[in-house]
């Protein structure tokens, strides 16, 4: 897999299936120029589809204008539909290009325009970023970071889905940047702070876990939530989550629960304290993917939302 050229880039290998679909659409076009355009558009759509699925969204291929033969021919569109949200235009960018064009026919009724660079072999696509306003020509230097795309889409898709008022960008931790309230692991978690590092070393991980911790309170019980991030590749990141007692407390309150929620607040993982010192979960996700961590004790709960 190719290295990323920008921290927010997202690379997707183009397997046989998108090429088969692209060839099918190509053969339905009236001119060689239109056939080439539709082929590249189709590859850009499938790369964007993969990214959106990693980010927790549900593409609707049947409702996508860019996969409709008639609209391909009449509008030259490369739009992918997201259920109950709208359509994103997936704009292919040639290897050496520094800009891309947006056709007049698709400059309205779009959630945004994603730039997708295709390599010379058409075996790899890289999502570079996006814009929300259409223009004749968009310079790649004008793109918004790809990791902001999920935040752009979520309010339109699920106005009440976000559990917290603030979304924490985990990728910023890799650059030693953190929102207010998040401290280094050693600040609050001197003994457990080693757990992330030791377990990562035991599993022969490619590097150290970069983590932060925050002190919370549930029903008068102070606890510490620690989160670690470990990039495994350009398309996969490992997340480590830990809840520990504060200070001289030896154990977590019984029945305290730690939950991982997806973008629609469905519980996908859970751990419960039963006379335990620390509870911990580990899972992996894609860059740009959103999730929430919820800590609950009886009728009280606190949630934090993150984007990888």
Short mmCIF file of C-alpha atoms in Angstrom, two decimals:
data_model
loop_
_atom_site.label_atom_id
_atom_site.label_comp_id
_atom_site.label_asym_id
_atom_site.label_seq_id
_atom_site.Cartn_x
_atom_site.Cartn_y
_atom_site.Cartn_z
CA UNK A 1 0.00 0.00 0.00
CA UNK A 2 1.28 3.45 -0.87
CA UNK A 3 2.44 5.84 1.82
CA UNK A 4 0.15 8.76 2.50
CA UNK A 5 1.23 12.11 1.16
CA UNK A 6 -0.72 14.07 3.75
CA UNK A 7 -1.83 13.12 7.29
CA UNK A 8 -5.49 13.15 6.26
CA UNK A 9 -5.11 11.14 3.04
CA UNK A 10 -6.78 7.73 2.85
CA UNK A 11 -5.55 5.12 0.35
CA UNK A 12 -7.77 2.35 -1.03
CA UNK A 13 -6.61 -0.58 -3.20
CA UNK A 14 -8.83 -0.97 -6.27
CA UNK A 15 -9.69 -4.65 -6.58
CA UNK A 16 -11.30 -6.45 -9.52
CA UNK A 17 -14.92 -5.67 -8.64
CA UNK A 18 -14.79 -1.88 -9.14
CA UNK A 19 -12.90 -2.41 -12.40
CA UNK A 20 -15.54 -4.87 -13.61
CA UNK A 21 -18.28 -2.37 -12.81
CA UNK A 22 -16.33 0.47 -14.42
CA UNK A 23 -15.83 -1.57 -17.60
CA UNK A 24 -19.54 -2.41 -17.71
CA UNK A 25 -20.48 1.27 -17.54
CA UNK A 26 -17.73 2.23 -20.00
CA UNK A 27 -19.19 0.00 -22.69
CA UNK A 28 -22.55 1.77 -22.40
CA UNK A 29 -21.18 5.22 -23.27
CA UNK A 30 -21.52 6.77 -26.74
CA UNK A 31 -18.01 8.26 -27.12
CA UNK A 32 -14.47 7.29 -26.06
CA UNK A 33 -14.14 10.49 -24.05
CA UNK A 34 -17.35 9.83 -22.12
CA UNK A 35 -16.35 6.17 -21.67
CA UNK A 36 -13.01 7.16 -20.09
CA UNK A 37 -14.69 9.69 -17.81
CA UNK A 38 -17.28 7.19 -16.58
CA UNK A 39 -14.59 4.55 -15.97
CA UNK A 40 -12.57 6.90 -13.75
CA UNK A 41 -15.70 8.19 -12.04
CA UNK A 42 -16.73 4.65 -11.12
CA UNK A 43 -13.35 3.90 -9.53
CA UNK A 44 -13.54 7.14 -7.54
CA UNK A 45 -17.02 6.20 -6.32
CA UNK A 46 -15.93 2.78 -5.08
CA UNK A 47 -12.90 4.21 -3.26
CA UNK A 48 -15.15 6.77 -1.54
CA UNK A 49 -17.65 4.01 -0.71
CA UNK A 50 -14.95 2.09 1.15
CA UNK A 51 -13.95 5.18 3.12
CA UNK A 52 -17.55 6.01 4.05
CA UNK A 53 -18.17 2.46 5.26
CA UNK A 54 -15.05 2.67 7.43
CA UNK A 55 -16.42 5.93 8.84
CA UNK A 56 -19.70 4.29 9.85
CA UNK A 57 -21.93 5.61 7.05
CA UNK A 58 -24.20 3.50 4.85
CA UNK A 59 -23.77 4.15 1.11
CA UNK A 60 -26.80 3.54 -1.08
CA UNK A 61 -25.39 2.33 -4.39
CA UNK A 62 -28.81 1.78 -5.95
CA UNK A 63 -29.70 5.42 -5.30
CA UNK A 64 -26.36 6.85 -6.46
CA UNK A 65 -26.53 9.08 -9.55
CA UNK A 66 -22.94 8.17 -10.41
CA UNK A 67 -23.89 4.51 -10.84
CA UNK A 68 -26.98 5.23 -12.93
CA UNK A 69 -26.15 4.71 -16.66
CA UNK A 70 -28.60 7.37 -17.84
CA UNK A 71 -27.40 10.04 -15.41
CA UNK A 72 -23.78 9.09 -16.13
CA UNK A 73 -24.34 9.90 -19.79
CA UNK A 74 -26.48 13.03 -19.36
CA UNK A 75 -24.86 14.63 -16.32
CA UNK A 76 -21.36 13.17 -16.17
CA UNK A 77 -21.94 12.71 -12.46
CA UNK A 78 -19.81 10.66 -10.07
CA UNK A 79 -22.12 10.94 -7.07
CA UNK A 80 -22.51 8.38 -4.32
CA UNK A 81 -25.64 8.44 -2.18
CA UNK A 82 -25.75 8.15 1.60
CA UNK A 83 -29.01 6.83 2.98
CA UNK A 84 -31.24 9.57 4.40
CA UNK A 85 -28.51 12.19 3.96
CA UNK A 86 -27.82 13.07 0.32
CA UNK A 87 -25.13 12.64 -2.31
CA UNK A 88 -21.39 13.26 -2.38
CA UNK A 89 -19.64 13.91 -5.69
CA UNK A 90 -16.51 11.74 -6.03
CA UNK A 91 -14.13 13.65 -8.28
CA UNK A 92 -11.29 11.66 -9.87
CA UNK A 93 -7.90 13.40 -9.95
CA UNK A 94 -5.16 12.29 -12.35
CA UNK A 95 -1.71 11.45 -10.90
CA UNK A 96 0.10 14.72 -11.64
CA UNK A 97 -2.89 17.08 -11.44
CA UNK A 98 -3.01 19.95 -8.97
CA UNK A 99 -6.68 20.70 -9.59
CA UNK A 100 -9.95 19.18 -10.74
CA UNK A 101 -13.09 20.44 -12.45
CA UNK A 102 -16.70 20.23 -11.27
CA UNK A 103 -19.29 19.97 -14.03
CA UNK A 104 -22.04 22.65 -14.02
CA UNK A 105 -24.72 19.95 -13.84
CA UNK A 106 -23.56 18.78 -10.39
CA UNK A 107 -22.88 22.11 -8.69
CA UNK A 108 -26.01 21.93 -6.57
CA UNK A 109 -27.81 19.42 -4.37
CA UNK A 110 -24.52 17.89 -3.22
CA UNK A 111 -23.23 17.42 0.32
CA UNK A 112 -19.71 18.04 -0.93
CA UNK A 113 -17.05 17.13 -3.46
CA UNK A 114 -14.36 14.60 -2.56
CA UNK A 115 -11.07 14.59 -4.49
CA UNK A 116 -9.89 11.06 -5.28
CA UNK A 117 -6.44 10.70 -6.84
CA UNK A 118 -6.00 7.64 -9.07
CA UNK A 119 -2.50 6.29 -9.72
CA UNK A 120 -1.14 5.51 -13.18
CA UNK A 121 -1.99 1.81 -12.89
CA UNK A 122 -5.53 2.48 -11.58
CA UNK A 123 -4.79 -0.01 -8.80
CA UNK A 124 -4.77 2.52 -5.97
CA UNK A 125 -7.01 5.46 -5.11
CA UNK A 126 -6.22 8.09 -2.50
CA UNK A 127 -8.87 10.34 -1.00
CA UNK A 128 -7.18 13.72 -0.62
CA UNK A 129 -9.84 15.89 0.99
CA UNK A 130 -13.07 17.66 0.11
CA UNK A 131 -14.85 20.96 -0.49
CA UNK A 132 -18.44 21.83 0.28
CA UNK A 133 -18.85 24.66 -2.25
CA UNK A 134 -18.74 23.93 -5.98
CA UNK A 135 -16.55 25.90 -8.38
CA UNK A 136 -15.50 25.55 -12.01
CA UNK A 137 -12.04 24.46 -10.93
CA UNK A 138 -10.89 23.42 -7.45
CA UNK A 139 -7.21 23.58 -6.51
CA UNK A 140 -6.02 20.64 -4.40
CA UNK A 141 -4.45 23.18 -2.04
CA UNK A 142 -7.99 24.41 -1.24
CA UNK A 143 -9.25 21.04 0.04
CA UNK A 144 -10.49 20.66 3.58
CA UNK A 145 -8.88 17.79 5.55
CA UNK A 146 -10.54 14.45 4.99
CA UNK A 147 -10.95 13.82 8.72
CA UNK A 148 -13.40 16.76 8.85
CA UNK A 149 -15.76 15.10 6.37
CA UNK A 150 -17.51 12.93 8.96
CA UNK A 151 -18.22 15.98 11.11
CA UNK A 152 -19.64 17.70 8.05
CA UNK A 153 -22.00 14.80 7.33
CA UNK A 154 -23.10 13.80 10.83
CA UNK A 155 -25.26 16.85 11.67
CA UNK A 156 -27.18 16.32 8.43
CA UNK A 157 -27.56 12.60 9.02
CA UNK A 158 -28.19 12.35 12.75
CA UNK A 159 -28.61 15.66 14.57
CA UNK A 160 -28.84 13.93 17.96
CA UNK A 161 -26.35 11.16 17.33
CA UNK A 162 -23.35 12.83 18.90
CA UNK A 163 -23.26 12.09 22.60
CA UNK A 164 -20.88 14.87 23.53
CA UNK A 165 -20.70 18.51 22.48
CA UNK A 166 -17.08 18.06 21.42
CA UNK A 167 -15.51 15.51 19.12
CA UNK A 168 -11.91 14.60 19.93
CA UNK A 169 -9.61 14.18 16.92
CA UNK A 170 -7.34 11.28 17.88
CA UNK A 171 -5.02 11.89 14.93
CA UNK A 172 -3.98 15.15 16.59
CA UNK A 173 -2.55 13.20 19.52
CA UNK A 174 0.05 11.78 17.16
CA UNK A 175 1.20 15.38 16.65
CA UNK A 176 1.27 16.00 20.43
CA UNK A 177 -1.90 18.10 20.28
CA UNK A 178 -4.84 17.48 22.63
CA UNK A 179 -8.08 19.18 23.63
CA UNK A 180 -8.48 20.74 27.05
CA UNK A 181 -9.00 18.15 29.77
CA UNK A 182 -6.91 15.42 28.15
CA UNK A 183 -3.56 14.91 29.86
CA UNK A 184 -0.60 12.65 29.19
CA UNK A 185 -0.98 9.12 30.53
CA UNK A 186 1.71 9.54 33.16
CA UNK A 187 -0.02 12.60 34.62
CA UNK A 188 -3.03 10.68 35.96
CA UNK A 189 -2.15 7.02 35.43
CA UNK A 190 1.35 6.31 36.63
CA UNK A 191 0.99 2.50 37.10
CA UNK A 192 -1.65 1.75 34.40
CA UNK A 193 0.06 4.03 31.90
CA UNK A 194 2.58 1.26 31.35
CA UNK A 195 -0.16 -1.20 30.38
CA UNK A 196 -0.67 0.26 26.91
CA UNK A 197 3.04 0.19 26.18
CA UNK A 198 3.74 -3.23 27.67
CA UNK A 199 0.84 -4.92 25.90
CA UNK A 200 1.71 -3.25 22.61
CA UNK A 201 5.28 -4.53 22.95
CA UNK A 202 4.02 -8.03 23.79
CA UNK A 203 1.99 -8.15 20.58
CA UNK A 204 4.92 -6.88 18.48
CA UNK A 205 3.06 -3.73 17.51
CA UNK A 206 4.81 -1.44 15.00
CA UNK A 207 5.26 1.42 17.48
CA UNK A 208 4.31 2.87 20.85
CA UNK A 209 0.73 3.58 21.84
CA UNK A 210 0.13 7.34 22.01
CA UNK A 211 -2.42 8.01 24.72
CA UNK A 212 -4.17 10.60 26.85
CA UNK A 213 -6.25 10.40 30.02
CA UNK A 214 -9.07 12.37 31.59
CA UNK A 215 -10.57 12.30 35.10
CA UNK A 216 -14.34 11.81 35.31
CA UNK A 217 -16.87 11.44 38.14
CA UNK A 218 -19.90 9.13 38.24
CA UNK A 219 -22.26 9.20 41.22
CA UNK A 220 -19.48 10.64 43.33
CA UNK A 221 -16.94 8.02 42.20
CA UNK A 222 -13.88 9.58 40.57
CA UNK A 223 -12.42 7.48 37.74
CA UNK A 224 -9.90 7.93 34.97
CA UNK A 225 -10.61 7.28 31.29
CA UNK A 226 -7.50 6.59 29.22
CA UNK A 227 -7.46 6.25 25.44
CA UNK A 228 -4.51 5.13 23.32
CA UNK A 229 -4.04 5.24 19.54
CA UNK A 230 -1.67 3.04 17.54
CA UNK A 231 -1.58 3.32 13.71
CA UNK A 232 -1.03 -0.15 12.23
CA UNK A 233 -1.17 0.90 8.57
CA UNK A 234 -2.56 3.66 6.39
CA UNK A 235 -6.04 2.12 6.60
CA UNK A 236 -6.12 0.60 10.09
CA UNK A 237 -5.64 2.10 13.54
CA UNK A 238 -5.74 0.27 16.85
CA UNK A 239 -7.58 1.91 19.76
CA UNK A 240 -6.89 1.05 23.39
CA UNK A 241 -9.34 2.13 26.10
CA UNK A 242 -8.89 1.84 29.85
CA UNK A 243 -10.91 2.87 32.90
CA UNK A 244 -9.10 2.92 36.25
CA UNK A 245 -9.78 4.11 39.82
CA UNK A 246 -8.31 7.34 41.14
CA UNK A 247 -5.68 7.78 43.82
CA UNK A 248 -5.80 5.32 46.72
CA UNK A 249 -8.88 3.47 45.46
CA UNK A 250 -7.86 -0.09 44.70
CA UNK A 251 -10.89 -1.14 42.68
CA UNK A 252 -13.47 0.30 40.34
CA UNK A 253 -17.07 0.59 41.60
CA UNK A 254 -18.94 -2.70 40.99
CA UNK A 255 -21.21 -2.70 37.92
CA UNK A 256 -19.40 0.21 36.32
CA UNK A 257 -19.63 -0.32 32.55
CA UNK A 258 -17.42 0.79 29.71
CA UNK A 259 -19.12 0.73 26.28
CA UNK A 260 -18.01 1.42 22.72
CA UNK A 261 -20.76 2.89 20.52
CA UNK A 262 -20.84 3.33 16.76
CA UNK A 263 -22.01 6.42 14.87
CA UNK A 264 -25.70 5.64 15.49
CA UNK A 265 -25.12 4.96 19.20
CA UNK A 266 -25.35 1.19 18.88
CA UNK A 267 -23.32 -0.67 21.47
CA UNK A 268 -20.61 -2.74 19.78
CA UNK A 269 -18.40 -3.62 22.77
CA UNK A 270 -18.78 -3.64 26.56
CA UNK A 271 -16.80 -4.42 29.69
CA UNK A 272 -18.08 -4.36 33.28
CA UNK A 273 -16.19 -3.95 36.55
CA UNK A 274 -16.66 -6.85 38.98
CA UNK A 275 -14.22 -6.24 41.77
CA UNK A 276 -11.56 -5.34 39.21
CA UNK A 277 -8.77 -2.79 39.34
CA UNK A 278 -8.92 -1.80 35.68
CA UNK A 279 -11.17 -2.58 32.72
CA UNK A 280 -9.79 -2.36 29.22
CA UNK A 281 -11.00 -2.76 25.64
CA UNK A 282 -9.09 -2.87 22.37
CA UNK A 283 -10.46 -2.55 18.84
CA UNK A 284 -9.44 -1.22 15.45
CA UNK A 285 -10.91 1.28 13.01
CA UNK A 286 -10.24 3.30 9.87
CA UNK A 287 -8.89 6.85 9.71
CA UNK A 288 -11.87 9.21 9.76
CA UNK A 289 -14.13 6.70 11.54
CA UNK A 290 -16.18 8.02 14.46
CA UNK A 291 -17.03 6.21 17.69
CA UNK A 292 -18.10 7.06 21.23
CA UNK A 293 -17.02 5.77 24.62
CA UNK A 294 -19.67 5.65 27.32
CA UNK A 295 -18.95 5.02 30.98
CA UNK A 296 -22.05 4.22 33.06
CA UNK A 297 -22.76 3.47 36.71
CA UNK A 298 -26.38 2.79 37.67
CA UNK A 299 -28.40 5.80 36.40
CA UNK A 300 -25.41 8.04 35.63
CA UNK A 301 -23.33 8.03 32.48
CA UNK A 302 -20.70 10.10 30.68
CA UNK A 303 -19.85 9.88 26.98
CA UNK A 304 -16.94 11.09 24.88
CA UNK A 305 -16.95 11.09 21.07
CA UNK A 306 -13.85 10.56 18.93
CA UNK A 307 -12.76 10.56 15.31
CA UNK A 308 -9.77 8.39 14.44
#
